[in-house]
mmCIF file of C-alpha atoms in Angstrom:
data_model
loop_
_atom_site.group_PDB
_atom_site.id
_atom_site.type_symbol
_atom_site.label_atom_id
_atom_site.label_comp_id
_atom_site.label_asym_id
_atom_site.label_seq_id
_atom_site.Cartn_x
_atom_site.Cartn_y
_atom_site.Cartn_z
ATOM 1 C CA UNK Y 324 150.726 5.344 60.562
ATOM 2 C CA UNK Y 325 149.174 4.831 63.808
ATOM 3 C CA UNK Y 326 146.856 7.581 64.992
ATOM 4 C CA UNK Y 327 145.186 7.947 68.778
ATOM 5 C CA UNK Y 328 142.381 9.294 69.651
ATOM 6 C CA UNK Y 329 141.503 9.895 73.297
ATOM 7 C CA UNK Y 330 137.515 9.560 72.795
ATOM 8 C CA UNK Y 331 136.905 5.800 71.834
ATOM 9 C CA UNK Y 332 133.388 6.741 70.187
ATOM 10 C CA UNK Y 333 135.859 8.971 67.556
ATOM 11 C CA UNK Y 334 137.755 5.790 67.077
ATOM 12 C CA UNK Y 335 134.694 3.258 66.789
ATOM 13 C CA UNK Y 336 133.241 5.780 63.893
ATOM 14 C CA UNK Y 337 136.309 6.233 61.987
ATOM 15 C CA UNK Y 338 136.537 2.285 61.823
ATOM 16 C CA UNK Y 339 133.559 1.382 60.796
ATOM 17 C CA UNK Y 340 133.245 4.271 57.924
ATOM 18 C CA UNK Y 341 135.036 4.793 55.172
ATOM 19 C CA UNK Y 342 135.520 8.412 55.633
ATOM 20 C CA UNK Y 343 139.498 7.517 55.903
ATOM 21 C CA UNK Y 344 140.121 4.799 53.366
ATOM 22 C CA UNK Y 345 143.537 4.904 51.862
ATOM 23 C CA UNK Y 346 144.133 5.961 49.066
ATOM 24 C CA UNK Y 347 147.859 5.865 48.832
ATOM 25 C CA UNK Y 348 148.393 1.821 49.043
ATOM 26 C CA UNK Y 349 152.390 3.048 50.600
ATOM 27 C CA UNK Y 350 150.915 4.044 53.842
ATOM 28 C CA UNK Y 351 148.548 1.873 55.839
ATOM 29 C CA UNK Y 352 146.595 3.599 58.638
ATOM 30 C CA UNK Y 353 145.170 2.085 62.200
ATOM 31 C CA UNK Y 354 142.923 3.895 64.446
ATOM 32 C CA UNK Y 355 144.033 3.106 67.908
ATOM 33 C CA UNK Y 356 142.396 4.473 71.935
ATOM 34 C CA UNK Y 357 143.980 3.623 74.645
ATOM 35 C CA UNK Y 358 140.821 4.241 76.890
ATOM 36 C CA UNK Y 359 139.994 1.203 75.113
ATOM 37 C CA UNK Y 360 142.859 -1.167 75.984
ATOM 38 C CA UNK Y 361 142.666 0.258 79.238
ATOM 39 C CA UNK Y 362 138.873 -1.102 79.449
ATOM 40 C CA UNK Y 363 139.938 -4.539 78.199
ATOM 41 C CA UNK Y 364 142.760 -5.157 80.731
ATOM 42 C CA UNK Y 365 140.483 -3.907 83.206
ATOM 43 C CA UNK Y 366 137.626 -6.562 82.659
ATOM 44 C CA UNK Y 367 140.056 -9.055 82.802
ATOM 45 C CA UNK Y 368 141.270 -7.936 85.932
ATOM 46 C CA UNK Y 369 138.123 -7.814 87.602
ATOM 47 C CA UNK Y 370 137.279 -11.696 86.456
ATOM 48 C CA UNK Y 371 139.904 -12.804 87.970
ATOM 49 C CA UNK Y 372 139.774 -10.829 91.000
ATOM 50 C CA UNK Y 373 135.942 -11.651 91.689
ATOM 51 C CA UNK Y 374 135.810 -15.304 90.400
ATOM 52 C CA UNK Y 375 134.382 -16.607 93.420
ATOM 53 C CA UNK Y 376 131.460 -13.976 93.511
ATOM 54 C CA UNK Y 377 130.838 -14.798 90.038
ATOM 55 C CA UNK Y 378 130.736 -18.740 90.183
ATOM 56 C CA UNK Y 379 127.801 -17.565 92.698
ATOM 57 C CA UNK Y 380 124.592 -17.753 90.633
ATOM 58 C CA UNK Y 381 121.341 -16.651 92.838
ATOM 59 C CA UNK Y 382 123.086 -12.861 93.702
ATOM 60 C CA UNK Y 383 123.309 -9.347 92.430
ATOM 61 C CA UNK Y 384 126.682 -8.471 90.682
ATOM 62 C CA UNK Y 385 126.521 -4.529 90.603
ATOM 63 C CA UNK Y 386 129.165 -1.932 88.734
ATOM 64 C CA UNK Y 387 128.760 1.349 89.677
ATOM 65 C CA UNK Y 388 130.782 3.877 87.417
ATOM 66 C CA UNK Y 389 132.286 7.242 88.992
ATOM 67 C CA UNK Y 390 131.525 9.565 86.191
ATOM 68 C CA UNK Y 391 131.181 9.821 82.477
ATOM 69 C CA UNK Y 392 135.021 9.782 81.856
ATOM 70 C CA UNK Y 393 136.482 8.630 78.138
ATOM 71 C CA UNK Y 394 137.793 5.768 80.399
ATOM 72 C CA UNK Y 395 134.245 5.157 82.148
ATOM 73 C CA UNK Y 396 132.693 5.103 78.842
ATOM 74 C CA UNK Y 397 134.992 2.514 77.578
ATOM 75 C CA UNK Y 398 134.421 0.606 80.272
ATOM 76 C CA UNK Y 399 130.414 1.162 80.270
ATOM 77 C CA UNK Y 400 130.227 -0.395 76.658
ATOM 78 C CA UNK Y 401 132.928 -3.576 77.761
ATOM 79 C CA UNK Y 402 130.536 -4.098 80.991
ATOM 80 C CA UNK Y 403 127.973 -4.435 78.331
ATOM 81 C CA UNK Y 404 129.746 -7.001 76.390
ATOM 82 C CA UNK Y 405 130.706 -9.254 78.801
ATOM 83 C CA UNK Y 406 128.707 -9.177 82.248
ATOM 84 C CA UNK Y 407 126.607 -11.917 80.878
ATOM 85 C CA UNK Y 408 126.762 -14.713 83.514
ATOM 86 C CA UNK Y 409 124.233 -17.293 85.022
ATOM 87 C CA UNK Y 410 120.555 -16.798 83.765
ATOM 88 C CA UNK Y 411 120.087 -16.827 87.630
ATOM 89 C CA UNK Y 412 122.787 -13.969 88.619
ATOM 90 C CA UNK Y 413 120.998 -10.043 88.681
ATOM 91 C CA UNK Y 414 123.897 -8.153 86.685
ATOM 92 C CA UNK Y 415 123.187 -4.267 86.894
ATOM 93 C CA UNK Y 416 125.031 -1.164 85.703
ATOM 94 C CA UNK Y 417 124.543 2.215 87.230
ATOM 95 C CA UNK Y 418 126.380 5.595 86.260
ATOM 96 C CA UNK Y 419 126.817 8.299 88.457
ATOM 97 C CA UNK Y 420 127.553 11.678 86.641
ATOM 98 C CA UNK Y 421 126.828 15.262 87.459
ATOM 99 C CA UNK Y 422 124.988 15.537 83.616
ATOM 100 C CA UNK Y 423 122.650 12.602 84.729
ATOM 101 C CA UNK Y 424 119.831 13.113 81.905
ATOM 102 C CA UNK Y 425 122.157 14.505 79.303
ATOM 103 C CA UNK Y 426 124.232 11.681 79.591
ATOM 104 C CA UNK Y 427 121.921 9.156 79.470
ATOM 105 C CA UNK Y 428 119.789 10.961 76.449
ATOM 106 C CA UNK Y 429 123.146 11.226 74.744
ATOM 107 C CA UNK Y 430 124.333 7.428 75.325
ATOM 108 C CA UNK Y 431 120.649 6.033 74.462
ATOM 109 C CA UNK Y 432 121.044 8.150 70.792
ATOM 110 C CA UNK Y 433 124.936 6.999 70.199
ATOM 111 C CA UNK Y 434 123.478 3.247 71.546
ATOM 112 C CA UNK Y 435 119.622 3.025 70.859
ATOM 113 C CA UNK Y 436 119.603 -0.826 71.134
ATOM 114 C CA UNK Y 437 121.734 -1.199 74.185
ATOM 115 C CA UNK Y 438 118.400 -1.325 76.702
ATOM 116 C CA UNK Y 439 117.956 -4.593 75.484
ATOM 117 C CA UNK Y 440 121.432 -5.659 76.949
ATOM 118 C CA UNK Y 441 121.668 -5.456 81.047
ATOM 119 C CA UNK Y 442 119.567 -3.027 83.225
ATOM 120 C CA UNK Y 443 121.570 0.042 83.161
ATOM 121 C CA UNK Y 444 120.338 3.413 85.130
ATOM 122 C CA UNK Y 445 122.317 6.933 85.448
ATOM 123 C CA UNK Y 446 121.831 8.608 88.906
ATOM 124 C CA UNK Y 447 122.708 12.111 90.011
ATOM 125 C CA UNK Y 448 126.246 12.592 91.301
ATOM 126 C CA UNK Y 449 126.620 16.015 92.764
ATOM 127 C CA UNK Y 450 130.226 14.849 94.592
ATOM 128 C CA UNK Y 451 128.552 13.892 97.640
ATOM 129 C CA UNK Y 452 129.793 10.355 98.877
ATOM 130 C CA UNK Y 453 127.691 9.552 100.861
ATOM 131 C CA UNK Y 454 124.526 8.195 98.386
ATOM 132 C CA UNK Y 455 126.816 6.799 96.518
ATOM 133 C CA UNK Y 456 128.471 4.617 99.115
ATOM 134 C CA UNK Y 457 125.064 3.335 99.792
ATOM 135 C CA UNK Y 458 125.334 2.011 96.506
ATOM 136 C CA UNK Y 459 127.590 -0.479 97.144
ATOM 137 C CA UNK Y 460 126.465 -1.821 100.932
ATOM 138 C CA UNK Y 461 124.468 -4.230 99.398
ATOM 139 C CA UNK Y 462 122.966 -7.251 101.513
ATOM 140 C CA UNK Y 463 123.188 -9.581 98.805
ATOM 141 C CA UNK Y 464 125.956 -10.223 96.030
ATOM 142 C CA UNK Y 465 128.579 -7.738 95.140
ATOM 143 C CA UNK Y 466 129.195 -4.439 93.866
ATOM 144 C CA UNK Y 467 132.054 -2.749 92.205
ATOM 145 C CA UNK Y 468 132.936 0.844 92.547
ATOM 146 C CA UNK Y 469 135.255 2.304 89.288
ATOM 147 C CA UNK Y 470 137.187 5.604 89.766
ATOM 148 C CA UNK Y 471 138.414 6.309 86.380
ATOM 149 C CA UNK Y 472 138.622 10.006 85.600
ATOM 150 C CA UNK Y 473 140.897 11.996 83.694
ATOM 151 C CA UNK Y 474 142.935 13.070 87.281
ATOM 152 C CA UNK Y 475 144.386 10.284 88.836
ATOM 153 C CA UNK Y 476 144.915 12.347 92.195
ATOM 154 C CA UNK Y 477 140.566 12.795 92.247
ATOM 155 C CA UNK Y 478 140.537 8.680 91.130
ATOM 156 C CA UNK Y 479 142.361 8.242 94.284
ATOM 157 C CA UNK Y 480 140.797 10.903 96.305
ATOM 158 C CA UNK Y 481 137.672 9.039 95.987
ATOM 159 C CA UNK Y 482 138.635 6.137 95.889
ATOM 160 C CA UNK Y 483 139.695 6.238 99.784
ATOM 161 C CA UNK Y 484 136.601 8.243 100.587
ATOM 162 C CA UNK Y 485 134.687 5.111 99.069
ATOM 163 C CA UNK Y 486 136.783 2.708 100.953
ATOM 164 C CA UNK Y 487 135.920 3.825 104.362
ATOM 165 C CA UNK Y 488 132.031 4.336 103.706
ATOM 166 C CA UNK Y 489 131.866 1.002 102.354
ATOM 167 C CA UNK Y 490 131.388 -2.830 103.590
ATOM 168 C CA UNK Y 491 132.875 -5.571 102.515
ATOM 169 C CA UNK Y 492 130.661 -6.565 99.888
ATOM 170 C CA UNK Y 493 132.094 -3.578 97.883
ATOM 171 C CA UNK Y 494 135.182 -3.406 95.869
ATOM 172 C CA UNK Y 495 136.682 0.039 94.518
ATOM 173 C CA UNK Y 496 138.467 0.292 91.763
ATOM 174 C CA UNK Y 497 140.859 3.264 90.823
ATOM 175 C CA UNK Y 498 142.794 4.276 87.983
ATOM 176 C CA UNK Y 499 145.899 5.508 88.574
ATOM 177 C CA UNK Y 500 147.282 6.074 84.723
ATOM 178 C CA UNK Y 501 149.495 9.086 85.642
ATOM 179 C CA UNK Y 502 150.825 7.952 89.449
ATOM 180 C CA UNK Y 503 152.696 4.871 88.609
ATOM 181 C CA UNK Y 504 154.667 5.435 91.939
ATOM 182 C CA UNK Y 505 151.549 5.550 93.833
ATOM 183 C CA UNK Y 506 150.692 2.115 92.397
ATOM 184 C CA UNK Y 507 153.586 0.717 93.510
ATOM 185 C CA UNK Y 508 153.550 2.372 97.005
ATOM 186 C CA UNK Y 509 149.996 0.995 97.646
ATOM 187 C CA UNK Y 510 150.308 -2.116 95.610
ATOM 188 C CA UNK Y 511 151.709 -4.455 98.575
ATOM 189 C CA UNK Y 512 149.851 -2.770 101.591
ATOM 190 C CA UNK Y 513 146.169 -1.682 100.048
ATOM 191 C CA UNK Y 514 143.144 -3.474 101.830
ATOM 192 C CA UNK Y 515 142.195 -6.091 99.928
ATOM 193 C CA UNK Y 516 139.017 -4.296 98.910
ATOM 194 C CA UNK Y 517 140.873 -1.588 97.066
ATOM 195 C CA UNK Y 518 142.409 -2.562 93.482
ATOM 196 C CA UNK Y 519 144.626 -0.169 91.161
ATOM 197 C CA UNK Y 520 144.899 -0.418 87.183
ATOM 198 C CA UNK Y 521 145.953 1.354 84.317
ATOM 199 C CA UNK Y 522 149.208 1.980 84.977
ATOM 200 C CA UNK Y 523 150.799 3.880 81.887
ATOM 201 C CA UNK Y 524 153.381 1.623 82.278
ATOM 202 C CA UNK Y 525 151.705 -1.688 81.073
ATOM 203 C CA UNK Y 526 150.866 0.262 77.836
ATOM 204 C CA UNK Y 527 153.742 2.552 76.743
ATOM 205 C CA UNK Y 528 155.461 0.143 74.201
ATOM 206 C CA UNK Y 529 154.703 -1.459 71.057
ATOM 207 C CA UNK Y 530 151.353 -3.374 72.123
ATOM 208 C CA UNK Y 531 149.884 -0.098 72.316
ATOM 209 C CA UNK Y 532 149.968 0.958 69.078
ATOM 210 C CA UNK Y 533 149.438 -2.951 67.812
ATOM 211 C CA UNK Y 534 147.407 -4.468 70.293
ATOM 212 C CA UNK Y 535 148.765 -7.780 69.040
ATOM 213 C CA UNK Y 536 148.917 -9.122 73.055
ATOM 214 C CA UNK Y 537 144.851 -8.623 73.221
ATOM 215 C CA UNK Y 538 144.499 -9.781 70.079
ATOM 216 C CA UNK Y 539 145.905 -13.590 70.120
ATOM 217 C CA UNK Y 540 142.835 -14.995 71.282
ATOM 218 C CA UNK Y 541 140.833 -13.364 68.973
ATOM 219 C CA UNK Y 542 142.554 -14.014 66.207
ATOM 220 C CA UNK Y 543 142.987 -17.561 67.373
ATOM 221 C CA UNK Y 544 139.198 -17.557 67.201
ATOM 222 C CA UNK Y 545 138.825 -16.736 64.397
ATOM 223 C CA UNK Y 546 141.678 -18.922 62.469
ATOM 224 C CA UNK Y 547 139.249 -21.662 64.391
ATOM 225 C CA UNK Y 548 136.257 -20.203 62.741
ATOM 226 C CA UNK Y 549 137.616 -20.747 59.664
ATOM 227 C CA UNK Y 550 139.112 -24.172 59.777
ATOM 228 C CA UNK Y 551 135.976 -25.520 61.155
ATOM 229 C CA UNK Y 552 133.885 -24.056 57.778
ATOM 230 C CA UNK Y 553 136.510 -25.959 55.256
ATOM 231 C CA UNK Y 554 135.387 -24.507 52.106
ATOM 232 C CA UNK Y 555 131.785 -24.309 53.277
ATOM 233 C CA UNK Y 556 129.368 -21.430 52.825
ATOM 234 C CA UNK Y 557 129.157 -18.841 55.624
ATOM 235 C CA UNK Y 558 126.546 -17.434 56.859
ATOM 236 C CA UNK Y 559 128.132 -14.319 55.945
ATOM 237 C CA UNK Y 560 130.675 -13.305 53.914
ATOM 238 C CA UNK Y 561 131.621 -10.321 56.358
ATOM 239 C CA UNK Y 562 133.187 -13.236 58.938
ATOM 240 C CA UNK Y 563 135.081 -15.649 56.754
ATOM 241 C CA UNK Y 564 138.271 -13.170 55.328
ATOM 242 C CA UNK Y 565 141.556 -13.617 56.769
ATOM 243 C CA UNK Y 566 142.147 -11.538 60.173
ATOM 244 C CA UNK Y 567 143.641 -8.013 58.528
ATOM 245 C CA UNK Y 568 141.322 -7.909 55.763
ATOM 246 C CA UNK Y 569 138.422 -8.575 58.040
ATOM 247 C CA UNK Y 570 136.415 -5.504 59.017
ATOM 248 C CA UNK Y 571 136.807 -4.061 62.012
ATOM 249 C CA UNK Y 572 132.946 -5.318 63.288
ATOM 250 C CA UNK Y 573 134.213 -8.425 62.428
ATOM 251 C CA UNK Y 574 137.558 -8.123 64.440
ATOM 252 C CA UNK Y 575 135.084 -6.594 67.399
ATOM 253 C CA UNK Y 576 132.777 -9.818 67.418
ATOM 254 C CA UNK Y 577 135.767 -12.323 67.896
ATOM 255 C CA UNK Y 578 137.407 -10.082 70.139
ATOM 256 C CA UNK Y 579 134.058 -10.038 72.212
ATOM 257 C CA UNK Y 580 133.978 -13.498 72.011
ATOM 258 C CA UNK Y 581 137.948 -13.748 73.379
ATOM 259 C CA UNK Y 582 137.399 -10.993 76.456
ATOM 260 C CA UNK Y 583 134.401 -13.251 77.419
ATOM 261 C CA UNK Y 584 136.354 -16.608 77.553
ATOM 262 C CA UNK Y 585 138.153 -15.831 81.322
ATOM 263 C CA UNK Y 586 134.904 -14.824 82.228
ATOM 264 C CA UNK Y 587 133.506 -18.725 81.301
ATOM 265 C CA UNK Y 588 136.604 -20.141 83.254
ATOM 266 C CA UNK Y 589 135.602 -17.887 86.399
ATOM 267 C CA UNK Y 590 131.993 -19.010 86.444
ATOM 268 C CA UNK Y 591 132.723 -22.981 86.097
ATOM 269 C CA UNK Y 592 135.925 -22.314 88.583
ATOM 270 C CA UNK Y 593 138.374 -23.071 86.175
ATOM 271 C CA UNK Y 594 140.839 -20.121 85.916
ATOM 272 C CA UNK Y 595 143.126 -22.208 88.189
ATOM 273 C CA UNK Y 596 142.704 -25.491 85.630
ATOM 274 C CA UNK Y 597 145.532 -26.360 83.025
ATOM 275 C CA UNK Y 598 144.170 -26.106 79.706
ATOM 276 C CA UNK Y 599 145.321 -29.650 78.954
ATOM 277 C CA UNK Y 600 142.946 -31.113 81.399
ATOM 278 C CA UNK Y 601 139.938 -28.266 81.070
ATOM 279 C CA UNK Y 602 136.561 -29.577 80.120
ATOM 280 C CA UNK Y 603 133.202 -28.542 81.277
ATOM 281 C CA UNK Y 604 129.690 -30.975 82.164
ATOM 282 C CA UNK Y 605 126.827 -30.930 80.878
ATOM 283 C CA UNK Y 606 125.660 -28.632 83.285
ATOM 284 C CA UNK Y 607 128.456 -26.217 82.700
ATOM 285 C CA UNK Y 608 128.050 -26.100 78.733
ATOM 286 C CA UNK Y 609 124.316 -25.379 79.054
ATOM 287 C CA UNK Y 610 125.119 -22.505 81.352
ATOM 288 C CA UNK Y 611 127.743 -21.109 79.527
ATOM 289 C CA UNK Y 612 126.252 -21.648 75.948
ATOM 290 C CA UNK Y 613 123.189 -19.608 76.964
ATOM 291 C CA UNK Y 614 125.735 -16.515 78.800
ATOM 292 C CA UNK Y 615 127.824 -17.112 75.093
ATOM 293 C CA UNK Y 616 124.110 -16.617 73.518
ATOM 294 C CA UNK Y 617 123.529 -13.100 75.276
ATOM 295 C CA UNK Y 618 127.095 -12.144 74.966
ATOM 296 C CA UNK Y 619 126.714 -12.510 71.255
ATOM 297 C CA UNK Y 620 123.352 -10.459 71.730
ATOM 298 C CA UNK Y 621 124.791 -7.602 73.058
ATOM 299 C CA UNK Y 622 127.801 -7.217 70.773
ATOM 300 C CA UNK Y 623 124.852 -7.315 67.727
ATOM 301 C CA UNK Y 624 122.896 -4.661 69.738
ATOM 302 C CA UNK Y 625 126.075 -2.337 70.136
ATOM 303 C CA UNK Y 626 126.212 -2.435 66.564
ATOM 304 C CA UNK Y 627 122.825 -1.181 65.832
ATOM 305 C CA UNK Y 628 121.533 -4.710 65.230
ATOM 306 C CA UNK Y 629 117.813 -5.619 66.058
ATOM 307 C CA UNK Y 630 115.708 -8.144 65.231
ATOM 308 C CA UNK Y 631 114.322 -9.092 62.167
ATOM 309 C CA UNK Y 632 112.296 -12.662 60.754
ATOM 310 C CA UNK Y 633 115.227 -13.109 58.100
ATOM 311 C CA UNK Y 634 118.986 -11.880 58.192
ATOM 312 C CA UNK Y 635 119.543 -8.797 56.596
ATOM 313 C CA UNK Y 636 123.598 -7.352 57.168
ATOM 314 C CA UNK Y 637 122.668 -3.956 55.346
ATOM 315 C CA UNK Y 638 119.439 -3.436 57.331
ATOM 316 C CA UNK Y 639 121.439 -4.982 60.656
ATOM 317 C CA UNK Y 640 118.576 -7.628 60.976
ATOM 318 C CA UNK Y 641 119.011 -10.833 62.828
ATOM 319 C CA UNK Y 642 116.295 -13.823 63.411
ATOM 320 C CA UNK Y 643 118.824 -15.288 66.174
ATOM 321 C CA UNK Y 644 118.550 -11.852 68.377
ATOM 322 C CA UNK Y 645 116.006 -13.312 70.966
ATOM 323 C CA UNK Y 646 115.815 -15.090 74.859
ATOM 324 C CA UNK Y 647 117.213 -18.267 74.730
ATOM 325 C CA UNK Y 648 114.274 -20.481 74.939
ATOM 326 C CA UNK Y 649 112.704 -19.189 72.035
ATOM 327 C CA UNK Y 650 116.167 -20.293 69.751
ATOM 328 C CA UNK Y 651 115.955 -23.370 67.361
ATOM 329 C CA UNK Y 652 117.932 -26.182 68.283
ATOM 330 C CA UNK Y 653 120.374 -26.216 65.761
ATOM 331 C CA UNK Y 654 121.201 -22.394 66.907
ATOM 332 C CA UNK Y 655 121.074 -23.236 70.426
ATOM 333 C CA UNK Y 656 124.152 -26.078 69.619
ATOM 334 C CA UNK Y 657 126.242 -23.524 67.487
ATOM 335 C CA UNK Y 658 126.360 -21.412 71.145
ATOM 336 C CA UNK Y 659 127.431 -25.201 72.934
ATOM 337 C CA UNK Y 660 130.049 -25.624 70.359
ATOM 338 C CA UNK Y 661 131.389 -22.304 71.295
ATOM 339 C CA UNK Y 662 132.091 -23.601 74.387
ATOM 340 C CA UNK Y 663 133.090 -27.025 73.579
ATOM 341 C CA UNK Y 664 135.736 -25.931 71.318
ATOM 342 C CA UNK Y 665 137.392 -23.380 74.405
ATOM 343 C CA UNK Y 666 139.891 -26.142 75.375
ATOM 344 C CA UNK Y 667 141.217 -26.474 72.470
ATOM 345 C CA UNK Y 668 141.592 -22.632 71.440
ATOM 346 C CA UNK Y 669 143.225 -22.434 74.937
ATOM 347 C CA UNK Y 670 145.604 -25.696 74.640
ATOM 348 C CA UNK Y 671 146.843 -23.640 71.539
ATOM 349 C CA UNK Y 672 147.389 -20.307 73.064
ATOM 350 C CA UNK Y 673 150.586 -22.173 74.806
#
């Protein structure tokens, strides 16, 4: 029985409780949000679409989010998890939305450990354009403007308004779930500035309610994971089940790990590269090993992790959740391994 729910917070609490375990073993229930999937596909969109900003390490990457949305806020917390890029690179988050100080009051309570992620700041948003287009004239780096509310006539609406009080270094972004024809219409002749996504189209079938397409490198991650421990004791015992019995915090950490990987290949130019022939320098592994490091960070702090001199998984306390240059070695090489073993997991993906 597959059951959606339009807020993804609803979704995220009813998987990690046990408020709905079954009982009756003939029916097997899956908590499913489409604001979600729409989230995920729209990350990896935008990696592909900006890889040449983001192999760029000494700039500001900015995301500025049109409103509070259940799509916005789905694509807040996937921001979170995987804008970590080069230690040199100013990544910043900023959400307009008419209920600036409830909103941010209310996502600091439902996320109290997320300030420790990327700066993130909500601003007033009375529908006047014009601050907000100022926003995203920036004189260094890049910023990206989201339209994803509810009404994908106002997504577009503003999305136009934004497109003609903008420069170049600005990129809107507008959902269009409900005017596929639109999409299409635009799709060919849109400014290159101006992107589309969401179409209901790419979600109405049976990946929707499975989300087995999403899922291949993260379960491919995992199945890695565990060949790689061969018999050995795991740090935790939480990681180390097969994929469907696994939790779904567990499922959530390798799928972080997956969404992150095309954002790797963007920053070391290497979407383009055949996965037969991928590898990455020295250089490149460092780099990526300490944006793996932060990613990892930020999933923990999502969770409710925080630090703590010994690992405790009731208390969520982790001795690993600080800067890079204060990690051990042997930690530091578990986060280079990650990346060493990405041609492989990719080769296999084929």
């Amino acid at each position: 029985a597959h059951l959606h729910f339009r807020h993804p917070r609803i979704v995220e609490l009813l998987q990690q409780s046990a408020l709905c375990q079954n009982h009756d073993h003939q029916v097997q229930w899956r908590f499913f949000n489409i604001q979600k999937m729409v989230a995920r596909q729209f990350m990896q969109q935008l990696a592909h679409d900006l890889s040449t900003q983001l192999q760029l390490p000494n700039t500001t990457f900015r995301l500025v989010l049109l409103g509070l949305s259940s799509y916005n806020q789905a694509i807040l917390i996937q921001a979170l998890r995987l804008l970590h890029l080069q230690p040199e690179k100013t990544v910043e988050i900023i959400v307009c939305s008419e209920h600036c100080e409830r909103d941010a009051n209310l996502f600091a309570d439902l996320y109290p450990q997320a300030h420790h992620i990327l700066p993130l700041r909500f601003v007033p948003f009375d529908g006047s354009l014009n601050a907000i287009a100022n926003l995203g004239n920036m004189d260094t780096g890049h910023c990206v403007m989201v339209c994803a509310n509810e009404d994908s006539e106002y997504n577009l609406s503003l999305a136009l308004e934004l497109w003609s009080r903008t420069q170049e270094s600005a990129s809107i972004y507008c959902l269009l779930m409900h005017l596929p024809e639109m999409q299409h219409l635009l799709g060919n002749t849109a400014h290159q500035r101006l992107h589309f996504f969401g179409s209901m189209e790419d979600f109405c079938r049976w990946e929707l309610l499975t989300g087995s397409q999403q899922d291949r490198m993260a379960q491919a991650i995992h199945a890695d994971y565990l060949g790689l421990l061969s018999g050995a004791n795991s740090e935790s015992l939480a990681y180390t089940q097969a994929w469907q019995a696994l939790s779904e915090d567990a499922k959530d950490a390798n799928r972080a790990q997956a969404d992150h990987v095309v954002y790797k290949l963007a920053m070391t130019n290497h979407l383009q590269t055949p996965n037969d022939t991928l590898s990455f320098n020295a250089s490149d592994v460092e780099t990526l090993a300490q944006a793996e490091h932060r990613r990892w960070m930020a999933h923990r702090y999502l969770h409710g992790w925080q630090y703590g001199a010994e690992r405790d998984d009731g208390l969520k306390r982790h001795p690993s959740l600080v800067a890079w240059d204060d990690l051990s070695e042997a930690e530091k090489q578990k986060d280079r391994d990650t990346v060493l073993r990405l041609p492989h997991l990719l080769t296999q993906q084929k």
